[in-house]
Amino acid sequence: MRKTTPAAPELAPAPAVQAAAPHAGADAPIDLAREVRFYLQQTPRQLPSRFLYDALGSALFDAICHLPWYRITRAEVQLLEQHARTIGQAIGPSGRVVELGSGSGEKLATLLTHAGLPGVHAHLVDLSDAALARSVQTLAMLPGLAARVTTHRATYEDGLQALPDADAGPTLLAFLGSNIGNFDAPGAAALLRQLRAALRPGDALLLGTDLVKPERDLLLAYDDPLGLTAAFNKNLLLRLNTELDADFDLAGFDHRAIWRGDASRIEMHLVSRGAQQVRLAGADLRVDFEAGETIWTESSYKFEAAGVRQLVEPAGFGQRQQWIDERARFALTLFAAV
Ligand code: AVJ
């Protein structure tokens, strides 16, 4: 998708890029320290999955998207290409697109290219500065696209708050990649209500959700033979070593993926290979791990196609269309705010 040759300037004026007002401490060290301190002392020990996305974590996740066993991204890009025209009709040429967790920006580029929406204003919300910078480059390379791009380095919640509403045309809110799968049911319901509150009746929500599939496929996707997902997971400890002056021994922890069929979720854990003590100076914390004790770093819920509607409609949306990649078992669902 990424174009290697920049379009001629007269065809594609460089997008006006602006970073919205910084969000005080969206992911500032002080919050990292406080949250890590809190979550590592819970039973079971845990760390919020959004901390996986520093610069290296975002790059590792991009690499994961190329793995043959991790099919979410390719399936979704294909569905976006196939149905972009229909999706684009939800906002028309003067609308705006907001993407939460935009990552590399490739999906938005795909959507805008195939939807034929050269005039839209794009808002990108992501925690990673590096990912936002790459997205801006990717969007700048779209031939014929005069999209204005605004980046928000923020959590979903803060990013939504920061959206200007004065100049807003019809809005398409894109929440792709099954990012919603990181939330448990109450969390997802609360977030969907926040999404709805940021929209007006008639605005659209485009939601990507990974569907339940055979356990062996899920385990290959989350514990891949190349070890990229293990690196993605362990990078969280590397990040804490760097940013919180911690002394995690990366070789002292194993990556583990577990499918919990009863809860319909994949869990990622970091398992302590032996009894060990870890100091996190920047969080004013010492942790004693027992052999086999785990840190729960991510939940990735998997859905039934019909369950998506049941999850989303109570938040104030009506389902308009649903497209499913049956081979990858992935669904893209378009809703209207009611
Ligand atoms: C970006 C959160 C959707 O849950 O599949 C990839 C992250 N974790 N491999 C997912 C992830 C392990 C991904 N999301």
mmCIF file of C-alpha atoms and ligand atoms in Angstrom:
data_model
loop_
_atom_site.group_PDB
_atom_site.id
_atom_site.type_symbol
_atom_site.label_atom_id
_atom_site.label_comp_id
_atom_site.label_asym_id
_atom_site.label_seq_id
_atom_site.Cartn_x
_atom_site.Cartn_y
_atom_site.Cartn_z
ATOM 1 C CA MET A 1 0.000 0.000 0.000
ATOM 2 C CA ARG A 2 2.794 2.406 0.869
ATOM 3 C CA LYS A 3 3.845 4.304 -2.225
ATOM 4 C CA THR A 4 7.543 4.768 -2.711
ATOM 5 C CA THR A 5 7.428 7.732 -5.045
ATOM 6 C CA PRO A 6 5.988 10.939 -3.673
ATOM 7 C CA ALA A 7 3.239 12.374 -5.837
ATOM 8 C CA ALA A 8 4.029 15.530 -7.761
ATOM 9 C CA PRO A 9 3.378 18.554 -5.546
ATOM 10 C CA GLU A 10 0.855 20.082 -7.906
ATOM 11 C CA LEU A 11 -1.228 16.920 -7.736
ATOM 12 C CA ALA A 12 -0.920 16.381 -4.021
ATOM 13 C CA PRO A 13 -0.239 19.448 -1.957
ATOM 14 C CA ALA A 14 1.414 18.440 1.260
ATOM 15 C CA PRO A 15 -1.310 17.959 3.832
ATOM 16 C CA ALA A 16 -1.534 20.654 6.434
ATOM 17 C CA VAL A 17 -0.361 18.749 9.435
ATOM 18 C CA GLN A 18 -0.968 19.934 12.901
ATOM 19 C CA ALA A 19 -0.565 18.311 16.226
ATOM 20 C CA ALA A 20 -3.528 19.194 18.380
ATOM 21 C CA ALA A 21 -2.898 20.741 21.760
ATOM 22 C CA PRO A 22 -0.834 18.291 23.768
ATOM 23 C CA HIS A 23 -2.835 16.257 26.239
ATOM 24 C CA ALA A 24 -1.312 16.735 29.613
ATOM 25 C CA GLY A 25 0.393 13.496 30.415
ATOM 26 C CA ALA A 26 -1.497 11.238 28.012
ATOM 27 C CA ASP A 27 1.332 8.784 28.565
ATOM 28 C CA ALA A 28 3.808 10.841 30.514
ATOM 29 C CA PRO A 29 6.387 9.093 32.715
ATOM 30 C CA ILE A 30 4.599 10.121 35.864
ATOM 31 C CA ASP A 31 1.436 8.303 34.746
ATOM 32 C CA LEU A 32 3.422 5.303 33.554
ATOM 33 C CA ALA A 33 5.042 5.043 36.969
ATOM 34 C CA ARG A 34 1.784 5.398 38.841
ATOM 35 C CA GLU A 35 -0.111 2.940 36.685
ATOM 36 C CA VAL A 36 2.668 0.364 36.584
ATOM 37 C CA ARG A 37 2.939 0.568 40.356
ATOM 38 C CA PHE A 38 -0.796 0.050 40.704
ATOM 39 C CA TYR A 39 -1.270 -2.747 38.178
ATOM 40 C CA LEU A 40 1.823 -4.759 39.092
ATOM 41 C CA GLN A 41 0.512 -5.042 42.648
ATOM 42 C CA GLN A 42 -2.880 -6.408 41.618
ATOM 43 C CA THR A 43 -3.723 -10.105 41.881
ATOM 44 C CA PRO A 44 -3.064 -11.402 39.292
ATOM 45 C CA ARG A 45 -0.283 -8.990 38.381
ATOM 46 C CA GLN A 46 -1.014 -7.086 35.209
ATOM 47 C CA LEU A 47 0.042 -4.227 32.947
ATOM 48 C CA PRO A 48 -2.334 -2.280 30.656
ATOM 49 C CA SER A 49 -1.914 -3.358 27.034
ATOM 50 C CA ARG A 50 -1.723 0.220 25.806
ATOM 51 C CA PHE A 51 1.779 0.416 27.288
ATOM 52 C CA LEU A 52 2.885 -2.058 24.599
ATOM 53 C CA TYR A 53 2.964 0.750 22.044
ATOM 54 C CA ASP A 54 6.150 2.722 22.467
ATOM 55 C CA ALA A 55 8.179 3.328 19.276
ATOM 56 C CA LEU A 56 9.652 -0.191 19.204
ATOM 57 C CA GLY A 57 6.375 -1.790 20.283
ATOM 58 C CA SER A 58 4.502 -0.057 17.473
ATOM 59 C CA ALA A 59 7.152 -1.188 14.978
ATOM 60 C CA LEU A 60 6.954 -4.764 16.272
ATOM 61 C CA PHE A 61 3.177 -4.693 15.978
ATOM 62 C CA ASP A 62 3.498 -3.507 12.367
ATOM 63 C CA ALA A 63 5.801 -6.467 11.725
ATOM 64 C CA ILE A 64 3.278 -8.838 13.344
ATOM 65 C CA CYS A 65 0.706 -7.630 10.818
ATOM 66 C CA HIS A 66 2.860 -9.149 8.066
ATOM 67 C CA LEU A 67 2.975 -12.606 9.671
ATOM 68 C CA PRO A 68 1.057 -15.304 7.812
ATOM 69 C CA TRP A 69 -0.515 -16.393 11.103
ATOM 70 C CA TYR A 70 -1.795 -12.929 12.042
ATOM 71 C CA ARG A 71 -4.465 -12.245 9.455
ATOM 72 C CA ILE A 72 -6.455 -9.409 11.008
ATOM 73 C CA THR A 73 -4.721 -6.574 9.187
ATOM 74 C CA ARG A 74 -4.640 -8.094 5.709
ATOM 75 C CA ALA A 75 -8.247 -9.236 5.949
ATOM 76 C CA GLU A 76 -9.342 -5.806 7.064
ATOM 77 C CA VAL A 77 -7.382 -3.948 4.388
ATOM 78 C CA GLN A 78 -9.018 -6.172 1.771
ATOM 79 C CA LEU A 79 -12.490 -5.499 3.128
ATOM 80 C CA LEU A 80 -11.729 -1.772 3.231
ATOM 81 C CA GLU A 81 -10.639 -1.830 -0.407
ATOM 82 C CA GLN A 82 -13.719 -3.751 -1.486
ATOM 83 C CA HIS A 83 -16.241 -1.618 0.360
ATOM 84 C CA ALA A 84 -14.595 1.799 0.514
ATOM 85 C CA ARG A 85 -17.106 3.374 -1.892
ATOM 86 C CA THR A 86 -20.039 2.314 0.264
ATOM 87 C CA ILE A 87 -18.272 3.389 3.429
ATOM 88 C CA GLY A 88 -17.338 6.725 1.889
ATOM 89 C CA GLN A 89 -20.978 7.447 1.095
ATOM 90 C CA ALA A 90 -21.570 7.621 4.828
ATOM 91 C CA ILE A 91 -19.777 10.989 4.964
ATOM 92 C CA GLY A 92 -19.419 12.380 1.470
ATOM 93 C CA PRO A 93 -16.659 14.652 0.177
ATOM 94 C CA SER A 94 -16.869 17.348 2.852
ATOM 95 C CA GLY A 95 -16.824 15.055 5.836
ATOM 96 C CA ARG A 96 -14.120 14.018 8.213
ATOM 97 C CA VAL A 97 -12.625 10.725 9.249
ATOM 98 C CA VAL A 98 -11.388 10.050 12.762
ATOM 99 C CA GLU A 99 -9.308 6.960 13.373
ATOM 100 C CA LEU A 100 -8.642 5.687 16.890
ATOM 101 C CA GLY A 101 -5.371 3.774 17.174
ATOM 102 C CA SER A 102 -4.312 4.660 13.654
ATOM 103 C CA GLY A 103 -0.925 2.915 13.892
ATOM 104 C CA SER A 104 0.968 3.096 10.602
ATOM 105 C CA GLY A 105 -1.896 4.914 8.850
ATOM 106 C CA GLU A 106 -2.020 2.347 6.042
ATOM 107 C CA LYS A 107 -5.662 1.421 6.608
ATOM 108 C CA LEU A 108 -6.829 4.992 6.530
ATOM 109 C CA ALA A 109 -4.788 5.548 3.380
ATOM 110 C CA THR A 110 -6.467 2.495 1.826
ATOM 111 C CA LEU A 111 -9.913 3.684 2.793
ATOM 112 C CA LEU A 112 -9.450 7.241 1.565
ATOM 113 C CA THR A 113 -7.847 6.131 -1.705
ATOM 114 C CA HIS A 114 -10.565 3.663 -2.587
ATOM 115 C CA ALA A 115 -13.445 5.745 -1.280
ATOM 116 C CA GLY A 116 -12.571 8.632 -3.562
ATOM 117 C CA LEU A 117 -12.698 11.212 -0.770
ATOM 118 C CA PRO A 118 -9.959 13.703 -1.568
ATOM 119 C CA GLY A 119 -11.287 16.552 0.508
ATOM 120 C CA VAL A 120 -11.833 15.005 3.878
ATOM 121 C CA HIS A 121 -10.186 16.086 7.073
ATOM 122 C CA ALA A 122 -8.459 13.212 8.842
ATOM 123 C CA HIS A 123 -7.919 13.042 12.581
ATOM 124 C CA LEU A 124 -5.493 10.417 13.821
ATOM 125 C CA VAL A 125 -5.467 9.371 17.465
ATOM 126 C CA ASP A 126 -2.576 7.201 18.629
ATOM 127 C CA LEU A 127 -0.289 6.823 21.624
ATOM 128 C CA SER A 128 2.872 6.515 19.577
ATOM 129 C CA ASP A 129 4.586 9.636 18.233
ATOM 130 C CA ALA A 130 6.562 7.464 15.847
ATOM 131 C CA ALA A 131 3.397 5.855 14.463
ATOM 132 C CA LEU A 132 1.736 9.250 14.024
ATOM 133 C CA ALA A 133 4.773 10.585 12.176
ATOM 134 C CA ARG A 134 4.717 7.590 9.817
ATOM 135 C CA SER A 135 0.969 7.944 9.255
ATOM 136 C CA VAL A 136 1.398 11.552 8.250
ATOM 137 C CA GLN A 137 4.036 10.509 5.705
ATOM 138 C CA THR A 138 1.855 7.710 4.375
ATOM 139 C CA LEU A 139 -1.124 10.018 3.929
ATOM 140 C CA ALA A 140 1.065 12.706 2.367
ATOM 141 C CA MET A 141 2.004 10.241 -0.381
ATOM 142 C CA LEU A 142 -1.551 9.653 -1.525
ATOM 143 C CA PRO A 143 -1.853 10.986 -5.037
ATOM 144 C CA GLY A 144 -4.611 13.512 -5.464
ATOM 145 C CA LEU A 145 -5.469 13.600 -1.814
ATOM 146 C CA ALA A 146 -5.638 17.021 -0.277
ATOM 147 C CA ALA A 147 -6.620 15.630 3.079
ATOM 148 C CA ARG A 148 -5.880 17.795 6.006
ATOM 149 C CA VAL A 149 -4.386 15.706 8.743
ATOM 150 C CA THR A 150 -4.511 16.415 12.454
ATOM 151 C CA THR A 151 -2.637 14.158 14.828
ATOM 152 C CA HIS A 152 -3.565 13.588 18.445
ATOM 153 C CA ARG A 153 -1.025 11.783 20.586
ATOM 154 C CA ALA A 154 -3.533 10.632 23.136
ATOM 155 C CA THR A 155 -5.564 7.813 24.565
ATOM 156 C CA TYR A 156 -8.851 7.113 22.761
ATOM 157 C CA GLU A 157 -10.774 8.993 25.423
ATOM 158 C CA ASP A 158 -8.563 12.091 25.388
ATOM 159 C CA GLY A 159 -8.376 12.046 21.594
ATOM 160 C CA LEU A 160 -12.169 12.063 21.325
ATOM 161 C CA GLN A 161 -12.367 14.937 23.783
ATOM 162 C CA ALA A 162 -9.885 16.915 21.702
ATOM 163 C CA LEU A 163 -11.880 16.729 18.464
ATOM 164 C CA PRO A 164 -13.077 20.148 17.372
ATOM 165 C CA ASP A 165 -16.827 20.160 16.847
ATOM 166 C CA ALA A 166 -17.320 23.622 15.409
ATOM 167 C CA ASP A 167 -16.168 22.845 11.867
ATOM 168 C CA ALA A 168 -17.254 19.226 11.857
ATOM 169 C CA GLY A 169 -18.827 17.864 8.712
ATOM 170 C CA PRO A 170 -20.396 14.405 8.667
ATOM 171 C CA THR A 171 -18.027 12.186 10.618
ATOM 172 C CA LEU A 172 -16.851 8.636 10.104
ATOM 173 C CA LEU A 173 -15.249 7.227 13.221
ATOM 174 C CA ALA A 174 -13.000 4.296 12.350
ATOM 175 C CA PHE A 175 -12.113 1.893 15.138
ATOM 176 C CA LEU A 176 -10.307 -0.859 13.310
ATOM 177 C CA GLY A 177 -8.044 -3.837 13.756
ATOM 178 C CA SER A 178 -10.199 -5.326 16.508
ATOM 179 C CA ASN A 179 -8.714 -2.791 18.900
ATOM 180 C CA ILE A 180 -12.032 -2.951 20.704
ATOM 181 C CA GLY A 181 -11.061 -6.516 21.590
ATOM 182 C CA ASN A 182 -8.665 -5.162 24.205
ATOM 183 C CA PHE A 183 -11.646 -4.107 26.340
ATOM 184 C CA ASP A 184 -13.727 -6.402 28.505
ATOM 185 C CA ALA A 185 -17.506 -6.202 28.028
ATOM 186 C CA PRO A 186 -18.173 -3.344 30.489
ATOM 187 C CA GLY A 187 -15.135 -1.442 29.217
ATOM 188 C CA ALA A 188 -16.216 -1.851 25.606
ATOM 189 C CA ALA A 189 -19.748 -0.705 26.433
ATOM 190 C CA ALA A 190 -18.425 2.372 28.217
ATOM 191 C CA LEU A 191 -16.058 3.204 25.386
ATOM 192 C CA LEU A 192 -18.805 2.805 22.777
ATOM 193 C CA ARG A 193 -20.960 5.254 24.714
ATOM 194 C CA GLN A 194 -18.055 7.705 24.643
ATOM 195 C CA LEU A 195 -17.720 7.216 20.894
ATOM 196 C CA ARG A 196 -21.409 7.871 20.487
ATOM 197 C CA ALA A 197 -21.180 11.021 22.617
ATOM 198 C CA ALA A 198 -18.523 12.382 20.250
ATOM 199 C CA LEU A 199 -20.852 11.910 17.248
ATOM 200 C CA ARG A 200 -24.090 13.376 15.981
ATOM 201 C CA PRO A 201 -27.092 11.460 14.652
ATOM 202 C CA GLY A 202 -26.306 10.232 11.154
ATOM 203 C CA ASP A 203 -22.546 10.074 11.732
ATOM 204 C CA ALA A 204 -20.967 6.698 11.104
ATOM 205 C CA LEU A 205 -18.934 4.187 13.086
ATOM 206 C CA LEU A 206 -16.785 1.653 11.249
ATOM 207 C CA LEU A 207 -15.769 -1.154 13.555
ATOM 208 C CA GLY A 208 -13.311 -3.970 12.844
ATOM 209 C CA THR A 209 -13.697 -7.098 14.969
ATOM 210 C CA ASP A 210 -11.835 -10.376 14.909
ATOM 211 C CA LEU A 211 -14.165 -13.372 15.105
ATOM 212 C CA VAL A 212 -13.934 -16.585 17.099
ATOM 213 C CA LYS A 213 -11.989 -19.231 15.194
ATOM 214 C CA PRO A 214 -10.312 -22.557 15.949
ATOM 215 C CA GLU A 215 -8.015 -22.443 18.962
ATOM 216 C CA ARG A 216 -4.958 -23.588 17.009
ATOM 217 C CA ASP A 217 -5.330 -20.629 14.626
ATOM 218 C CA LEU A 218 -5.631 -18.213 17.526
ATOM 219 C CA LEU A 219 -2.592 -19.619 19.306
ATOM 220 C CA LEU A 220 -0.487 -19.369 16.132
ATOM 221 C CA ALA A 221 -1.564 -15.755 15.737
ATOM 222 C CA TYR A 222 -0.616 -14.838 19.316
ATOM 223 C CA ASP A 223 2.392 -17.119 19.806
ATOM 224 C CA ASP A 224 3.923 -17.113 16.355
ATOM 225 C CA PRO A 225 6.777 -19.405 15.286
ATOM 226 C CA LEU A 226 9.001 -16.414 14.425
ATOM 227 C CA GLY A 227 8.775 -15.085 17.967
ATOM 228 C CA LEU A 228 7.647 -11.593 16.978
ATOM 229 C CA THR A 229 4.702 -11.615 19.369
ATOM 230 C CA ALA A 230 7.001 -12.779 22.164
ATOM 231 C CA ALA A 231 9.292 -9.844 21.378
ATOM 232 C CA PHE A 232 6.299 -7.473 21.257
ATOM 233 C CA ASN A 233 5.219 -8.686 24.687
ATOM 234 C CA LYS A 234 8.691 -8.666 26.284
ATOM 235 C CA ASN A 235 9.386 -5.213 24.894
ATOM 236 C CA LEU A 236 7.056 -3.991 27.624
ATOM 237 C CA LEU A 237 9.678 -5.052 30.182
ATOM 238 C CA LEU A 238 12.418 -3.409 28.129
ATOM 239 C CA ARG A 239 10.352 -0.241 28.138
ATOM 240 C CA LEU A 240 10.015 -0.354 31.912
ATOM 241 C CA ASN A 241 13.762 -0.893 32.227
ATOM 242 C CA THR A 242 14.374 2.200 30.119
ATOM 243 C CA GLU A 243 11.627 4.517 31.254
ATOM 244 C CA LEU A 244 11.248 3.468 34.880
ATOM 245 C CA ASP A 245 14.834 2.513 35.597
ATOM 246 C CA ALA A 246 13.737 -1.079 36.248
ATOM 247 C CA ASP A 247 15.968 -4.172 36.163
ATOM 248 C CA PHE A 248 13.802 -6.848 34.534
ATOM 249 C CA ASP A 249 15.937 -9.711 33.180
ATOM 250 C CA LEU A 250 14.269 -10.274 29.811
ATOM 251 C CA ALA A 251 15.607 -13.834 29.658
ATOM 252 C CA GLY A 252 13.878 -14.504 32.969
ATOM 253 C CA PHE A 253 10.390 -14.231 31.456
ATOM 254 C CA ASP A 254 8.567 -16.302 28.844
ATOM 255 C CA HIS A 255 5.821 -15.174 26.515
ATOM 256 C CA ARG A 256 2.587 -17.159 26.859
ATOM 257 C CA ALA A 257 -0.686 -16.956 24.941
ATOM 258 C CA ILE A 258 -3.793 -18.633 26.350
ATOM 259 C CA TRP A 259 -7.234 -19.056 24.782
ATOM 260 C CA ARG A 260 -10.044 -18.737 27.342
ATOM 261 C CA GLY A 261 -12.999 -20.141 25.488
ATOM 262 C CA ASP A 262 -15.398 -19.413 28.351
ATOM 263 C CA ALA A 263 -14.524 -15.692 28.198
ATOM 264 C CA SER A 264 -13.931 -15.684 24.424
ATOM 265 C CA ARG A 265 -10.539 -14.067 24.733
ATOM 266 C CA ILE A 266 -6.869 -14.623 24.066
ATOM 267 C CA GLU A 267 -4.657 -13.570 26.936
ATOM 268 C CA MET A 268 -0.992 -12.648 26.698
ATOM 269 C CA HIS A 269 1.149 -13.160 29.755
ATOM 270 C CA LEU A 270 4.784 -12.828 30.747
ATOM 271 C CA VAL A 271 5.723 -15.806 32.894
ATOM 272 C CA SER A 272 8.542 -15.620 35.412
ATOM 273 C CA ARG A 273 10.856 -18.574 34.740
ATOM 274 C CA GLY A 274 11.970 -18.717 38.355
ATOM 275 C CA ALA A 275 11.750 -16.940 41.673
ATOM 276 C CA GLN A 276 13.212 -13.489 41.176
ATOM 277 C CA GLN A 277 13.171 -9.996 42.525
ATOM 278 C CA VAL A 278 12.722 -6.981 40.276
ATOM 279 C CA ARG A 279 13.286 -3.367 41.212
ATOM 280 C CA LEU A 280 11.513 -0.498 39.456
ATOM 281 C CA ALA A 281 13.298 2.523 40.862
ATOM 282 C CA GLY A 282 11.214 5.004 38.863
ATOM 283 C CA ALA A 283 8.010 3.527 40.248
ATOM 284 C CA ASP A 284 9.367 3.191 43.771
ATOM 285 C CA LEU A 285 8.514 -0.507 43.694
ATOM 286 C CA ARG A 286 10.084 -3.893 44.327
ATOM 287 C CA VAL A 287 8.327 -7.035 43.105
ATOM 288 C CA ASP A 288 9.048 -10.596 44.229
ATOM 289 C CA PHE A 289 8.016 -13.064 41.557
ATOM 290 C CA GLU A 290 7.495 -16.726 42.297
ATOM 291 C CA ALA A 291 8.457 -19.306 39.700
ATOM 292 C CA GLY A 292 5.619 -19.485 37.167
ATOM 293 C CA GLU A 293 3.982 -16.281 38.348
ATOM 294 C CA THR A 294 2.645 -14.228 35.468
ATOM 295 C CA ILE A 295 2.066 -10.643 34.424
ATOM 296 C CA TRP A 296 -1.115 -10.408 32.361
ATOM 297 C CA THR A 297 -0.357 -7.920 29.578
ATOM 298 C CA GLU A 298 -3.258 -8.159 27.145
ATOM 299 C CA SER A 299 -6.738 -9.505 26.552
ATOM 300 C CA SER A 300 -7.892 -9.823 22.980
ATOM 301 C CA TYR A 301 -11.588 -10.652 22.869
ATOM 302 C CA LYS A 302 -12.958 -12.531 19.858
ATOM 303 C CA PHE A 303 -16.521 -12.016 18.698
ATOM 304 C CA GLU A 304 -19.404 -13.736 16.961
ATOM 305 C CA ALA A 305 -20.555 -11.831 13.876
ATOM 306 C CA ALA A 306 -24.051 -11.383 15.307
ATOM 307 C CA GLY A 307 -22.644 -10.390 18.681
ATOM 308 C CA VAL A 308 -21.113 -7.221 17.246
ATOM 309 C CA ARG A 309 -24.542 -5.698 16.739
ATOM 310 C CA GLN A 310 -25.587 -6.697 20.259
ATOM 311 C CA LEU A 311 -22.492 -5.027 21.652
ATOM 312 C CA VAL A 312 -22.724 -1.792 19.700
ATOM 313 C CA GLU A 313 -26.411 -0.944 19.218
ATOM 314 C CA PRO A 314 -27.204 -0.374 22.926
ATOM 315 C CA ALA A 315 -24.673 2.495 22.882
ATOM 316 C CA GLY A 316 -26.876 4.395 20.427
ATOM 317 C CA PHE A 317 -26.010 3.019 16.999
ATOM 318 C CA GLY A 318 -27.917 1.142 14.312
ATOM 319 C CA GLN A 319 -26.171 -1.469 12.207
ATOM 320 C CA ARG A 320 -26.149 -0.599 8.508
ATOM 321 C CA GLN A 321 -23.910 -3.207 6.918
ATOM 322 C CA GLN A 322 -21.577 -5.989 7.857
ATOM 323 C CA TRP A 323 -18.874 -7.535 5.683
ATOM 324 C CA ILE A 324 -17.114 -10.729 6.689
ATOM 325 C CA ASP A 325 -13.898 -12.352 5.536
ATOM 326 C CA GLU A 326 -14.848 -15.979 6.148
ATOM 327 C CA ARG A 327 -11.335 -17.371 5.665
ATOM 328 C CA ALA A 328 -9.685 -15.073 8.198
ATOM 329 C CA ARG A 329 -12.882 -14.899 10.276
ATOM 330 C CA PHE A 330 -12.885 -11.110 10.520
ATOM 331 C CA ALA A 331 -15.814 -8.672 10.373
ATOM 332 C CA LEU A 332 -16.060 -5.052 9.351
ATOM 333 C CA THR A 333 -19.343 -3.500 10.480
ATOM 334 C CA LEU A 334 -20.761 -0.101 9.580
ATOM 335 C CA PHE A 335 -23.110 1.620 12.018
ATOM 336 C CA ALA A 336 -24.985 4.906 12.012
ATOM 337 C CA ALA A 337 -25.346 6.968 15.164
ATOM 338 C CA VAL A 338 -29.060 7.168 15.958
HETATM 339 C C1 AVJ B 1 -3.923 -4.250 17.958
HETATM 340 C C2 AVJ B 1 -4.936 -4.911 19.977
HETATM 341 C C3 AVJ B 1 -5.897 -5.569 17.917
HETATM 342 O O1 AVJ B 1 -5.189 -7.868 20.002
HETATM 343 O O2 AVJ B 1 -4.732 -8.646 18.052
HETATM 344 C C4 AVJ B 1 -1.225 -8.473 18.275
HETATM 345 C C5 AVJ B 1 -2.540 -6.523 19.371
HETATM 346 N N1 AVJ B 1 -1.414 -8.494 20.410
HETATM 347 N N2 AVJ B 1 -0.602 -9.559 18.734
HETATM 348 C C6 AVJ B 1 -4.624 -7.794 18.916
HETATM 349 C C7 AVJ B 1 -1.744 -7.795 19.333
HETATM 350 C C8 AVJ B 1 -0.704 -9.565 20.022
HETATM 351 C C9 AVJ B 1 -3.789 -6.570 18.572
HETATM 352 N N3 AVJ B 1 -4.625 -5.328 18.627
#
